[in-house]
mmCIF file as gemmi writes it, N, C-alpha and C atoms, coordinates in Angstrom:
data_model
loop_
_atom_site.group_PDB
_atom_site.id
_atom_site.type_symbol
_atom_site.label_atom_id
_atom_site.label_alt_id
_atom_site.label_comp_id
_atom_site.label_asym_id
_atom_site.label_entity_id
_atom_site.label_seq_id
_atom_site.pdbx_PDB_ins_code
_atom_site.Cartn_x
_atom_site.Cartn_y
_atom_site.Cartn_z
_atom_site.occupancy
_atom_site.B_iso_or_equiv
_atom_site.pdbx_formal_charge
_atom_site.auth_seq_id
_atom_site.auth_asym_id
_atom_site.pdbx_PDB_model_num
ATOM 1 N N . UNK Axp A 1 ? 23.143 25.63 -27.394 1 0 ? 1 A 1
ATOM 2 C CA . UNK Axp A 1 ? 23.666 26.482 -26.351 1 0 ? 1 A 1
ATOM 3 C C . UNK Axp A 1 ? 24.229 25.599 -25.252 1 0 ? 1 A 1
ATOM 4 N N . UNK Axp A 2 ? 25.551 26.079 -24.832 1 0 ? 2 A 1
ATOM 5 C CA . UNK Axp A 2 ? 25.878 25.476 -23.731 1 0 ? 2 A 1
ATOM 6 C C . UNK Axp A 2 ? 26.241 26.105 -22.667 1 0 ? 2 A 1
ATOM 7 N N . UNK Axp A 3 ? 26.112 25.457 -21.307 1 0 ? 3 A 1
ATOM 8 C CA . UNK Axp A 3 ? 26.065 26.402 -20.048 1 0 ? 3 A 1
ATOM 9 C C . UNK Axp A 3 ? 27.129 26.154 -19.328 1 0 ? 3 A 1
ATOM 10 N N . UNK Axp A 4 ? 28.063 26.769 -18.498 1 0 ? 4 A 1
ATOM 11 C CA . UNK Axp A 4 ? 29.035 26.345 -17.66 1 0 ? 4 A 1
ATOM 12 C C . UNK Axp A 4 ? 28.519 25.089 -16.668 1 0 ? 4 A 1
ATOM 13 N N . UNK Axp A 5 ? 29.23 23.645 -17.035 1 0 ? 5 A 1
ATOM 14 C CA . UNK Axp A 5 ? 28.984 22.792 -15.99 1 0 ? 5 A 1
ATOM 15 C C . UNK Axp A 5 ? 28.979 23.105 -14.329 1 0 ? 5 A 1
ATOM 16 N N . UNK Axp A 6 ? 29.95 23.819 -14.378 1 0 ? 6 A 1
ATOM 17 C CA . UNK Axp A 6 ? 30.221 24.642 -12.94 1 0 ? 6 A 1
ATOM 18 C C . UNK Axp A 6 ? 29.327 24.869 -12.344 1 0 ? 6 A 1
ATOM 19 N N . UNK Axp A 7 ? 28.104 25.989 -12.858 1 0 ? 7 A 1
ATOM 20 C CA . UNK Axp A 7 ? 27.061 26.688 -12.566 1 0 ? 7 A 1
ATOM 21 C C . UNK Axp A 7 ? 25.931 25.477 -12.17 1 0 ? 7 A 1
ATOM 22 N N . UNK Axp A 8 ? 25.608 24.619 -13.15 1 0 ? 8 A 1
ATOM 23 C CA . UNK Axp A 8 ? 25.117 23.455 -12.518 1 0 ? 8 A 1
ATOM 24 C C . UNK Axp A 8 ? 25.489 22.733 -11.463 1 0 ? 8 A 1
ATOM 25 N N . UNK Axp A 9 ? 26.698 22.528 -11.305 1 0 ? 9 A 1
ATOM 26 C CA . UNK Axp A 9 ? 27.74 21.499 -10.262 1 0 ? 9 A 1
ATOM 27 C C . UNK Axp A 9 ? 26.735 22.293 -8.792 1 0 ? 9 A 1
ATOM 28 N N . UNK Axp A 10 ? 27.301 23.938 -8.697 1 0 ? 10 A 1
ATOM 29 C CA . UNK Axp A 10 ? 26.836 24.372 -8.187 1 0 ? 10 A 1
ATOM 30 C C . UNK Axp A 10 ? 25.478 24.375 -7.004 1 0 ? 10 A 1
ATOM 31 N N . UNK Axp A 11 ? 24.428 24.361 -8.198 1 0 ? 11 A 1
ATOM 32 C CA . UNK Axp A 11 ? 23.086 24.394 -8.411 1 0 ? 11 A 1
ATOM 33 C C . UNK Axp A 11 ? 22.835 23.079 -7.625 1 0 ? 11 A 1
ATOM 34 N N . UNK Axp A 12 ? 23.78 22.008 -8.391 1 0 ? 12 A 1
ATOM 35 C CA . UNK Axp A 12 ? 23.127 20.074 -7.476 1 0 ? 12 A 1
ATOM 36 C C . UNK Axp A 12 ? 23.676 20.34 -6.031 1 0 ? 12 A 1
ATOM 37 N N . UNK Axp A 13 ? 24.864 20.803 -5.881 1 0 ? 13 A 1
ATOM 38 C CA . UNK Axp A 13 ? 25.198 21.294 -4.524 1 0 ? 13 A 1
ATOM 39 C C . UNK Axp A 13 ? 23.915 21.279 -3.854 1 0 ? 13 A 1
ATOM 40 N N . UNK Axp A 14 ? 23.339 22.546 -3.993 1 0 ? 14 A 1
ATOM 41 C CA . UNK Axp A 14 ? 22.431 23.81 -2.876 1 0 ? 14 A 1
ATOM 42 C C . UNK Axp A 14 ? 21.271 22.537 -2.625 1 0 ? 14 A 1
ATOM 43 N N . UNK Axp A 15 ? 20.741 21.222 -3.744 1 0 ? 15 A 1
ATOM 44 C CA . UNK Axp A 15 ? 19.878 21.069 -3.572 1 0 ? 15 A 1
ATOM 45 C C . UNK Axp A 15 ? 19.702 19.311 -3.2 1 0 ? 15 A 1
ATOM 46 N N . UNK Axp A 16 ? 21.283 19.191 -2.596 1 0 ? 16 A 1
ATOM 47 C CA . UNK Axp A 16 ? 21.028 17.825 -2.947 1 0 ? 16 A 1
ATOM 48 C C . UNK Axp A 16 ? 20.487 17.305 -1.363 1 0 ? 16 A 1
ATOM 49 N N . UNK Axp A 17 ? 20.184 18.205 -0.601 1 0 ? 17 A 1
ATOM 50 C CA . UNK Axp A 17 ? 19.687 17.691 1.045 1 0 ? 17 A 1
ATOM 51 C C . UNK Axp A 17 ? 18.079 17.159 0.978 1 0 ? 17 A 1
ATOM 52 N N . UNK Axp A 18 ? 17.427 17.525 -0.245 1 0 ? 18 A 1
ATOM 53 C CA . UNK Axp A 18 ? 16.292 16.814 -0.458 1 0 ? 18 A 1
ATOM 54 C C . UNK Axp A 18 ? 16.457 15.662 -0.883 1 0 ? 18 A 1
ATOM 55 N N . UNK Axp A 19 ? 17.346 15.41 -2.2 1 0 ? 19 A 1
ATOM 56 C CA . UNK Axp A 19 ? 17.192 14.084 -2.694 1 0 ? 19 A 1
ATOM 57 C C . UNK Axp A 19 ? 17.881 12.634 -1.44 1 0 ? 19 A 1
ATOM 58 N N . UNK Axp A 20 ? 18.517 13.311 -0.635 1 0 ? 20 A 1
ATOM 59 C CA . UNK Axp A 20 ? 19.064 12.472 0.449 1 0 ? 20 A 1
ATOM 60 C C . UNK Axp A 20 ? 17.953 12.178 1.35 1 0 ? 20 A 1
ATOM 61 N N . UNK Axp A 21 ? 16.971 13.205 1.797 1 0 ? 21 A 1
ATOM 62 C CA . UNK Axp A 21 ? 15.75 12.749 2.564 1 0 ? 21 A 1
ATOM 63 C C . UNK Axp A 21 ? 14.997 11.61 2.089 1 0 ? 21 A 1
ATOM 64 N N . UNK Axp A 22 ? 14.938 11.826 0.62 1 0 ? 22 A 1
ATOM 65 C CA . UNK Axp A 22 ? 14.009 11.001 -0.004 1 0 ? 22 A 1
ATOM 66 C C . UNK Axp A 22 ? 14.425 9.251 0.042 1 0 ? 22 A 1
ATOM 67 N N . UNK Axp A 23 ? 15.959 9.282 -0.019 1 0 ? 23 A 1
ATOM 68 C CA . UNK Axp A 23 ? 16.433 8.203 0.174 1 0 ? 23 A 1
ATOM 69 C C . UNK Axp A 23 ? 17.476 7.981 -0.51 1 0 ? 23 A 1
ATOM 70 N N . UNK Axp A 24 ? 17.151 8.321 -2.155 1 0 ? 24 A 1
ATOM 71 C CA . UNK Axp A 24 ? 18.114 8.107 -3.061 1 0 ? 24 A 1
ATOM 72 C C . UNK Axp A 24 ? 19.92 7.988 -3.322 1 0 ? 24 A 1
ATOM 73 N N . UNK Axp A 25 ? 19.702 7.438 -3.75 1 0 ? 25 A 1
ATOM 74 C CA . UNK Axp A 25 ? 21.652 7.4 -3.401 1 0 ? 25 A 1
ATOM 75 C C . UNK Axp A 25 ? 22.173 8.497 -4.113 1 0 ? 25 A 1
ATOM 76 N N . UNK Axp A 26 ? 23.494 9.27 -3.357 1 0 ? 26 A 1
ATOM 77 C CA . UNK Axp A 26 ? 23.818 10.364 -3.829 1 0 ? 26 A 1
ATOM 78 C C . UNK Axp A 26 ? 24.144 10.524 -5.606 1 0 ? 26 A 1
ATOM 79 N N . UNK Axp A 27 ? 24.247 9.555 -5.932 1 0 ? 27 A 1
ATOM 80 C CA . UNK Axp A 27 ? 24.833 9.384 -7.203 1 0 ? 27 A 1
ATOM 81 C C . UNK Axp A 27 ? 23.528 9.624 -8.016 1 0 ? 27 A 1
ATOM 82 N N . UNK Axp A 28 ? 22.34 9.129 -7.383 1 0 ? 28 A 1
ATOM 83 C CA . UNK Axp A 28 ? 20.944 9.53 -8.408 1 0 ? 28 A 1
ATOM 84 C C . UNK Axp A 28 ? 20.689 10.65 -8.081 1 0 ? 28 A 1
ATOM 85 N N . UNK Axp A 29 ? 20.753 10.764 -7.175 1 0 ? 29 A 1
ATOM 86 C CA . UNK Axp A 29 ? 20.367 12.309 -6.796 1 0 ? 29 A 1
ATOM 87 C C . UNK Axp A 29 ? 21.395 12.925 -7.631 1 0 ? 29 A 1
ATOM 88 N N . UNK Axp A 30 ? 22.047 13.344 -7.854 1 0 ? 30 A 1
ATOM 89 C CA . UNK Axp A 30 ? 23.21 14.466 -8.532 1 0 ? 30 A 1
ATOM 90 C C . UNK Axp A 30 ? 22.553 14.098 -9.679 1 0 ? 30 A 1
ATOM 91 N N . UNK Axp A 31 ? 22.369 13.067 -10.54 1 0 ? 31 A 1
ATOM 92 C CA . UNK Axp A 31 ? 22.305 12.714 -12.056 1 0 ? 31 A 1
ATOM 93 C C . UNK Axp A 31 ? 20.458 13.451 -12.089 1 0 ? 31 A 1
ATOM 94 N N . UNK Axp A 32 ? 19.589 13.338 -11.151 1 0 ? 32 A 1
ATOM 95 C CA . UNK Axp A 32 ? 17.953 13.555 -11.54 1 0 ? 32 A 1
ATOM 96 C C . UNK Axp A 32 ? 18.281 14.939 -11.063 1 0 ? 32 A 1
ATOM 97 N N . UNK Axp A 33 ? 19.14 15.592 -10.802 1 0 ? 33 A 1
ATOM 98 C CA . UNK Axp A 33 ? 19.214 17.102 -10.074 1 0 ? 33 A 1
ATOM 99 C C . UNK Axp A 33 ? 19.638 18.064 -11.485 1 0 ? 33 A 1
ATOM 100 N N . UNK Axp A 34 ? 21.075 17.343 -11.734 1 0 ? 34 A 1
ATOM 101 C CA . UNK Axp A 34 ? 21.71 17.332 -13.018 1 0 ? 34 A 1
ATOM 102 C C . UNK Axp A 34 ? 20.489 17.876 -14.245 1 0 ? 34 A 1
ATOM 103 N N . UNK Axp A 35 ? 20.275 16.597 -14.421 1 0 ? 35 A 1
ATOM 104 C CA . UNK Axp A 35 ? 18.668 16.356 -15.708 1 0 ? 35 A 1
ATOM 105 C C . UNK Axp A 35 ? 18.071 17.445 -15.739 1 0 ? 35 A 1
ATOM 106 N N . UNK Axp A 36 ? 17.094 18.226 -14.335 1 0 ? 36 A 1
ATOM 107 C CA . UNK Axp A 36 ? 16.32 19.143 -14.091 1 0 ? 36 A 1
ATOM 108 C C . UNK Axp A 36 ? 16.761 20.261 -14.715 1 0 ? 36 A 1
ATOM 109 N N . UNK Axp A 37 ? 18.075 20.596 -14.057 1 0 ? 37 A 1
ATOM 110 C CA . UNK Axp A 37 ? 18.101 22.043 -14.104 1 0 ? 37 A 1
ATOM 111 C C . UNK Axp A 37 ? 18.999 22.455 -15.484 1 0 ? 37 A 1
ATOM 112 N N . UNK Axp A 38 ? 19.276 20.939 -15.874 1 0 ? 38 A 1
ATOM 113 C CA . UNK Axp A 38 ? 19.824 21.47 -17.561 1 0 ? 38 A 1
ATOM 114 C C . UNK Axp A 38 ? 19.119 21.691 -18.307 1 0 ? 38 A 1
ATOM 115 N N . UNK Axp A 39 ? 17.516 20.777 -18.029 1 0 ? 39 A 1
ATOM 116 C CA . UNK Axp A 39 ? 16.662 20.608 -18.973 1 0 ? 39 A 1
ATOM 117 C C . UNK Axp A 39 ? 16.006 22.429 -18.92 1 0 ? 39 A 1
ATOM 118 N N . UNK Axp A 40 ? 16.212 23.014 -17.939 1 0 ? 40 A 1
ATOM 119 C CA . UNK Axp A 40 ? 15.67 24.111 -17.22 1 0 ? 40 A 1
ATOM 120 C C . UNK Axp A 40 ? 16.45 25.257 -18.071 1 0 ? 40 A 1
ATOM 121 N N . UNK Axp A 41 ? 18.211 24.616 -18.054 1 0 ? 41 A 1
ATOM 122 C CA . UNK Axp A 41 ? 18.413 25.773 -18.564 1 0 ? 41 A 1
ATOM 123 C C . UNK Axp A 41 ? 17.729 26.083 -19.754 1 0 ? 41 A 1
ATOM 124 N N . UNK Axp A 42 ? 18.088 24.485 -20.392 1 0 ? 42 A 1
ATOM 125 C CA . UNK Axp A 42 ? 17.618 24.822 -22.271 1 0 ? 42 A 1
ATOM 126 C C . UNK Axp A 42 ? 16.185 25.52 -22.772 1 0 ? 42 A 1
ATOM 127 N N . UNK Axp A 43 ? 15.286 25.477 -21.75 1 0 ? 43 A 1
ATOM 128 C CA . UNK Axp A 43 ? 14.128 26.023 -21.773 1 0 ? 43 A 1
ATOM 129 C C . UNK Axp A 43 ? 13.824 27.354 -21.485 1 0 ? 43 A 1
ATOM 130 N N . UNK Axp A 44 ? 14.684 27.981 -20.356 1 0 ? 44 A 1
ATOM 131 C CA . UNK Axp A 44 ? 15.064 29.321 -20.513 1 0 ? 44 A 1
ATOM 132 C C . UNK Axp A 44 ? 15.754 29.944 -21.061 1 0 ? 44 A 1
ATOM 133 N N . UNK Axp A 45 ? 16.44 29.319 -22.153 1 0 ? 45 A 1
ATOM 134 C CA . UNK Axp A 45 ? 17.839 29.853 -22.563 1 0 ? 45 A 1
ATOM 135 C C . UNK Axp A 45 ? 18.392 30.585 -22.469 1 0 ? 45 A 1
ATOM 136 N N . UNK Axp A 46 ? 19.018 30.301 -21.063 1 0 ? 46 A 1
ATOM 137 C CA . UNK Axp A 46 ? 20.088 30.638 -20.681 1 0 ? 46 A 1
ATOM 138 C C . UNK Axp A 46 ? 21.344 30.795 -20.822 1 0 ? 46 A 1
ATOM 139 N N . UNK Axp A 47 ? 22.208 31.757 -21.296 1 0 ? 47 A 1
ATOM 140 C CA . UNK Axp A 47 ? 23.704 31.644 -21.464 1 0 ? 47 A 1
ATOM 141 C C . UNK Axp A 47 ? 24.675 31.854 -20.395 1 0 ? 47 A 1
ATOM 142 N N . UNK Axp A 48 ? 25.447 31.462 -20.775 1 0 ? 48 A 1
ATOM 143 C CA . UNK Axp A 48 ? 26.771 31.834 -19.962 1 0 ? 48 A 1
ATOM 144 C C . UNK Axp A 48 ? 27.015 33.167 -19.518 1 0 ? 48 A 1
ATOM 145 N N . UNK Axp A 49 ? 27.862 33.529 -18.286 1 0 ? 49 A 1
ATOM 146 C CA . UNK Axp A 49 ? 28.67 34.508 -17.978 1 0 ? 49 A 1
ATOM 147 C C . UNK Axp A 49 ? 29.431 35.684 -18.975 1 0 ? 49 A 1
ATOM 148 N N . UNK Axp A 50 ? 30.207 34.34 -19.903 1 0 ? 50 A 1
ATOM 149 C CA . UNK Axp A 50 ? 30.931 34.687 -20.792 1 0 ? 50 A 1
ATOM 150 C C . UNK Axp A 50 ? 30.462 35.09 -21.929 1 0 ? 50 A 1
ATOM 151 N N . UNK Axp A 51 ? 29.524 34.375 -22.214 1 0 ? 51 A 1
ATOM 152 C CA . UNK Axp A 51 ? 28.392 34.579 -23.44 1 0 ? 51 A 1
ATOM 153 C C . UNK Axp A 51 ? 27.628 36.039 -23.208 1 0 ? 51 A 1
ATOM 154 N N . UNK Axp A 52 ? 27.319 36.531 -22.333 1 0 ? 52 A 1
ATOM 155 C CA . UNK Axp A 52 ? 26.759 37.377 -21.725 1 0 ? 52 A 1
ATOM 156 C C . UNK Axp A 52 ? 27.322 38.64 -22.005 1 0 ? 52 A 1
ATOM 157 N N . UNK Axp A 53 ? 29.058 38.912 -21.722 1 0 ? 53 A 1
ATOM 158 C CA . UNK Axp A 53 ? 29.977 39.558 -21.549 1 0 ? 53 A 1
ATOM 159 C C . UNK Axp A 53 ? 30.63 39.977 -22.714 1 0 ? 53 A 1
ATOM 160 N N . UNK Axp A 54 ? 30.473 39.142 -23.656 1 0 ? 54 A 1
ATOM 161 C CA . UNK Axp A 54 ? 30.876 39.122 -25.103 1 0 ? 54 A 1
ATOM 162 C C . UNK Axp A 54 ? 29.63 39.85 -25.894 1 0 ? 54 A 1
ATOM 163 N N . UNK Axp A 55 ? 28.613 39.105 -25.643 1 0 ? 55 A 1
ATOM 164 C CA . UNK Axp A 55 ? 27.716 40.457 -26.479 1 0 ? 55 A 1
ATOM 165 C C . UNK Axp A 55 ? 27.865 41.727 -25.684 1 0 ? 55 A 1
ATOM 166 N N . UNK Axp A 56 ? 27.499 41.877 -24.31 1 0 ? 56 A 1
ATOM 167 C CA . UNK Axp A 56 ? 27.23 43.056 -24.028 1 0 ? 56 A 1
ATOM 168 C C . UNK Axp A 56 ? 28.299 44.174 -24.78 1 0 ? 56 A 1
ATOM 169 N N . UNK Axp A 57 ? 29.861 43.437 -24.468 1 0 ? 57 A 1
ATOM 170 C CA . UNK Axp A 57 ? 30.879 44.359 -25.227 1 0 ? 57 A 1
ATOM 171 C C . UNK Axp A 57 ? 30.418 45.006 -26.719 1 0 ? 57 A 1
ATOM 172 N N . UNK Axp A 58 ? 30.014 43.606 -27.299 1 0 ? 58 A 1
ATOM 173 C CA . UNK Axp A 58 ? 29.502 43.662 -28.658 1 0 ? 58 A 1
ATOM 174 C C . UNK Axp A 58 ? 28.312 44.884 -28.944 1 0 ? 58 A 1
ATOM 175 N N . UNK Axp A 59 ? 27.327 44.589 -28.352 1 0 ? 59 A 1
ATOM 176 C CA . UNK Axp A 59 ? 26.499 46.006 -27.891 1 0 ? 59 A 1
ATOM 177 C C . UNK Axp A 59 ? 27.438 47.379 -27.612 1 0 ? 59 A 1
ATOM 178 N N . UNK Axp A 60 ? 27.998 47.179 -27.129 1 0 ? 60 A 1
ATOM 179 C CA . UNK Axp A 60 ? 28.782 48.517 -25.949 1 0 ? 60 A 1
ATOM 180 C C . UNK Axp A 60 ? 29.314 49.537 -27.506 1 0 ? 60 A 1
ATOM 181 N N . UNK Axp A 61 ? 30.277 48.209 -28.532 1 0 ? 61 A 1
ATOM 182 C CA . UNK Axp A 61 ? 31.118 48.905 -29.824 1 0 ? 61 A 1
ATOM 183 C C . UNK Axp A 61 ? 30.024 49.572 -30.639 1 0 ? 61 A 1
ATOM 184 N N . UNK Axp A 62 ? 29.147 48.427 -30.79 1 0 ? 62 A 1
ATOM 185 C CA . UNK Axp A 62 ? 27.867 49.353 -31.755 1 0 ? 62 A 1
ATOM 186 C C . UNK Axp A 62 ? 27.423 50.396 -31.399 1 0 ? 62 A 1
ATOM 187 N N . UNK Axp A 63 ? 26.99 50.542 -30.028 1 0 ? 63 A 1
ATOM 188 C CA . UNK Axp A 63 ? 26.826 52.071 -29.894 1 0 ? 63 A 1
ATOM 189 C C . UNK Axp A 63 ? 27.501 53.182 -29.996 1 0 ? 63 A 1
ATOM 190 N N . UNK Axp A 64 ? 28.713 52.714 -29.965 1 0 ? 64 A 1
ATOM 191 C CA . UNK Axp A 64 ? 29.423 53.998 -29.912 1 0 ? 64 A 1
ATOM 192 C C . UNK Axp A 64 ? 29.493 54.364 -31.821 1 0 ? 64 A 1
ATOM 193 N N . UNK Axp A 65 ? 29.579 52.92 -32.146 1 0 ? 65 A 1
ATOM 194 C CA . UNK Axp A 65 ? 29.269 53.272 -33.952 1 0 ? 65 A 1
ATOM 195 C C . UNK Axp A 65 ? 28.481 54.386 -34.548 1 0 ? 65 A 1
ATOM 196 N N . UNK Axp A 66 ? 27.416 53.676 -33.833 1 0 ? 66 A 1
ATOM 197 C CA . UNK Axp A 66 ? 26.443 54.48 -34.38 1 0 ? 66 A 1
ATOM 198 C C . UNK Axp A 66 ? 25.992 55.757 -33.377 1 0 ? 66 A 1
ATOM 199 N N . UNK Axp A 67 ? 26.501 56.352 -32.757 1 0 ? 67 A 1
ATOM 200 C CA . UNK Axp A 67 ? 26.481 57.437 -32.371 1 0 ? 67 A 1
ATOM 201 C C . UNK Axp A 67 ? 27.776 58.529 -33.249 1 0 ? 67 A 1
ATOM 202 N N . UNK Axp A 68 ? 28.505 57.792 -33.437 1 0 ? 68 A 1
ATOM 203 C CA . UNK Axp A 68 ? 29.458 58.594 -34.791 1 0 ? 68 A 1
ATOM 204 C C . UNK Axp A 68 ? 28.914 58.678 -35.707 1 0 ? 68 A 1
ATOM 205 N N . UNK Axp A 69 ? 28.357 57.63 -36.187 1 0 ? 69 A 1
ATOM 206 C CA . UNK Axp A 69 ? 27.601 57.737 -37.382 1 0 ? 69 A 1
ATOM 207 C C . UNK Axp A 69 ? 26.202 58.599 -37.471 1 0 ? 69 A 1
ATOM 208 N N . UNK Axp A 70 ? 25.663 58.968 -36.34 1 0 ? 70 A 1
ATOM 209 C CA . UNK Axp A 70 ? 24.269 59.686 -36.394 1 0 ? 70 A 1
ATOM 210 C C . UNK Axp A 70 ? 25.212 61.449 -36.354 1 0 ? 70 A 1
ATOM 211 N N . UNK Axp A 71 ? 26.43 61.347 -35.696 1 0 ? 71 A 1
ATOM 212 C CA . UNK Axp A 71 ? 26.731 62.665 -35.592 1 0 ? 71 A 1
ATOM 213 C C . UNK Axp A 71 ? 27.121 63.193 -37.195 1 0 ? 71 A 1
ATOM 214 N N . UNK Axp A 72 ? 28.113 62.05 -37.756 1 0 ? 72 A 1
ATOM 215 C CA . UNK Axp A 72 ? 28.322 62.354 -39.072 1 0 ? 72 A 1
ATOM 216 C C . UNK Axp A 72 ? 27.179 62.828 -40.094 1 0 ? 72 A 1
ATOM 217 N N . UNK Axp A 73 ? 26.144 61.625 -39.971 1 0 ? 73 A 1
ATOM 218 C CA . UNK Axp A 73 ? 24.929 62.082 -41.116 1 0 ? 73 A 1
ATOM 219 C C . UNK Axp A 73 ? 24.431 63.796 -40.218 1 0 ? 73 A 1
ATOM 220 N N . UNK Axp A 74 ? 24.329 64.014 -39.271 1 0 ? 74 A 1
ATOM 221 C CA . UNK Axp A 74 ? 24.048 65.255 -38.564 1 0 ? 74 A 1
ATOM 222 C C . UNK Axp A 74 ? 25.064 66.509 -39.333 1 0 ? 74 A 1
ATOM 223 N N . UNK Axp A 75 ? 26.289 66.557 -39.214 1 0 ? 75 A 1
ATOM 224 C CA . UNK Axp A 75 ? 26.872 67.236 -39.838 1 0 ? 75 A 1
ATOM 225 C C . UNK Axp A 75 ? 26.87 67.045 -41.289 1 0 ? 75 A 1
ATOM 226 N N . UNK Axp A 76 ? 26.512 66.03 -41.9 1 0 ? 76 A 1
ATOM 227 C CA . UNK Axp A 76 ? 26.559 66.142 -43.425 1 0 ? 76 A 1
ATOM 228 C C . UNK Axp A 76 ? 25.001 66.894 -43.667 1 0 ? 76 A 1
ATOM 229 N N . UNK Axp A 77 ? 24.127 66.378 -42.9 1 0 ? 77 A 1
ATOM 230 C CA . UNK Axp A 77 ? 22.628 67.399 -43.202 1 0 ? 77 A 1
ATOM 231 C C . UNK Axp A 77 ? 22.598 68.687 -42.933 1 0 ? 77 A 1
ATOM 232 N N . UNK Axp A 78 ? 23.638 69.08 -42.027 1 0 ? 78 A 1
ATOM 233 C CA . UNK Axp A 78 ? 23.968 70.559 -41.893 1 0 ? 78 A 1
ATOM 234 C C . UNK Axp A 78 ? 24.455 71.703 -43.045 1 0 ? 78 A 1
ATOM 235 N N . UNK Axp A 79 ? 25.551 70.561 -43.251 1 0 ? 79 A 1
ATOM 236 C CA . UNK Axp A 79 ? 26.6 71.326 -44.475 1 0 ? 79 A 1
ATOM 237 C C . UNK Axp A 79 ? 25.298 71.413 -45.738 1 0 ? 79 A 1
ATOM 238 N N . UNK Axp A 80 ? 24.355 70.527 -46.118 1 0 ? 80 A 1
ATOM 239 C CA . UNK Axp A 80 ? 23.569 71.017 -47.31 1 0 ? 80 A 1
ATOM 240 C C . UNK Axp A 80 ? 22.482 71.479 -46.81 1 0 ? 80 A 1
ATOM 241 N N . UNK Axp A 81 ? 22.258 72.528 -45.764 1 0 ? 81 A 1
ATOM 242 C CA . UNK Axp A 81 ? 21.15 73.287 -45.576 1 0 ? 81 A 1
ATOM 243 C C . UNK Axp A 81 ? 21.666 73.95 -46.045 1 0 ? 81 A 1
ATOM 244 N N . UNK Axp A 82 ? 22.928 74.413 -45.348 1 0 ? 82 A 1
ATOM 245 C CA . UNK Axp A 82 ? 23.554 75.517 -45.743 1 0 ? 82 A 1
ATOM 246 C C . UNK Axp A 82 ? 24.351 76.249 -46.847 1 0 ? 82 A 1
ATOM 247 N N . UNK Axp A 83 ? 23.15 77.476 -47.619 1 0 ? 83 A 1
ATOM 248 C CA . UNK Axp A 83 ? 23.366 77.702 -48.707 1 0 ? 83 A 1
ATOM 249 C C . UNK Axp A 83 ? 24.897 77.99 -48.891 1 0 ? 83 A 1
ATOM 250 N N . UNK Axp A 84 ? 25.019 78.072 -50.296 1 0 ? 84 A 1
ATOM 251 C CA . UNK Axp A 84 ? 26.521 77.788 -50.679 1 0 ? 84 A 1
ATOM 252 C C . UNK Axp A 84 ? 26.543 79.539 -51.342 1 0 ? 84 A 1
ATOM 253 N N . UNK Axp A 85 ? 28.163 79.833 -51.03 1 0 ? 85 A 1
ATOM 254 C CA . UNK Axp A 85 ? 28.095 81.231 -52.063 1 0 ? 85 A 1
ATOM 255 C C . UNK Axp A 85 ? 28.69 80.961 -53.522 1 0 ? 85 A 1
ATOM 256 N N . UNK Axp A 86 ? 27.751 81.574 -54.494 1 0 ? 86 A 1
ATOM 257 C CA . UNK Axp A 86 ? 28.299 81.277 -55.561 1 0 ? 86 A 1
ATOM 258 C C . UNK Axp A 86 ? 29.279 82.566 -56.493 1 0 ? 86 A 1
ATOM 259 N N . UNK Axp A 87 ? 30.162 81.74 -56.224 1 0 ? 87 A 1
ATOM 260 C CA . UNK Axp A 87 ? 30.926 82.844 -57.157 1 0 ? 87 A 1
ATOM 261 C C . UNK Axp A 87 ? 31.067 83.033 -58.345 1 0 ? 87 A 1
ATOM 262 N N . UNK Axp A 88 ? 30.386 81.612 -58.645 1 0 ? 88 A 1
ATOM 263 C CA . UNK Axp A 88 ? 30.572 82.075 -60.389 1 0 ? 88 A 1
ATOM 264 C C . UNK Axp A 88 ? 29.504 82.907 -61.06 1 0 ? 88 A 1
ATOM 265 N N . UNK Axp A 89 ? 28.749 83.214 -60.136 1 0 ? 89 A 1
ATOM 266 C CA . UNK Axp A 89 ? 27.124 84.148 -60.547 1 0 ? 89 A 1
ATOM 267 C C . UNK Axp A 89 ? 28.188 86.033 -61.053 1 0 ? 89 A 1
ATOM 268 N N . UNK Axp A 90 ? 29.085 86.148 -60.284 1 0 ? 90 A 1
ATOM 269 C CA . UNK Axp A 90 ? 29.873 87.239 -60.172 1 0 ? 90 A 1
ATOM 270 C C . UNK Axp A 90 ? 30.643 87.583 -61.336 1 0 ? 90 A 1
């Protein structure tokens, strides 16, 4: 799985005013900030925006599938309750 670098870029942004207290040079800081929260994503597995957006659609088609399809088997269980007239009894 892979995550938008962006979203990370992000993420080292919001947090890099600690690793500067501590001392570290900005360049370690971004790379041990980096490390964390990728290692973070892979452990939550986390997807993308896009990844996200693509199933949900994907979800969205199936339902409507199978709501045709429950109406269809609905009307096909209808049609054979319902007795038939026979004309050739006549």
């Amino acid at each position: 799985m892979q995550i938008d670098s962006m979203v990370i870029d992000q993420i080292t942004q919001n947090i890099m005013g600690v690793f500067n207290k501590v001392g570290e040079t900005r360049e370690e800081a971004a790379r041990r900030v980096r490390d964390v929260v990728g290692e973070a994503v892979e452990y939550f597995n986390l997807v993308s925006r896009q990844e996200f957006d693509v199933a949900n659609e994907l979800l969205a088609n199936t339902r409507i599938k199978l709501e045709a399809l429950e109406k269809k088997v609905a009307e096909l269980e209808a049609s054979l309750a319902t007795p038939k007239n026979d004309t050739e009894a006549s």
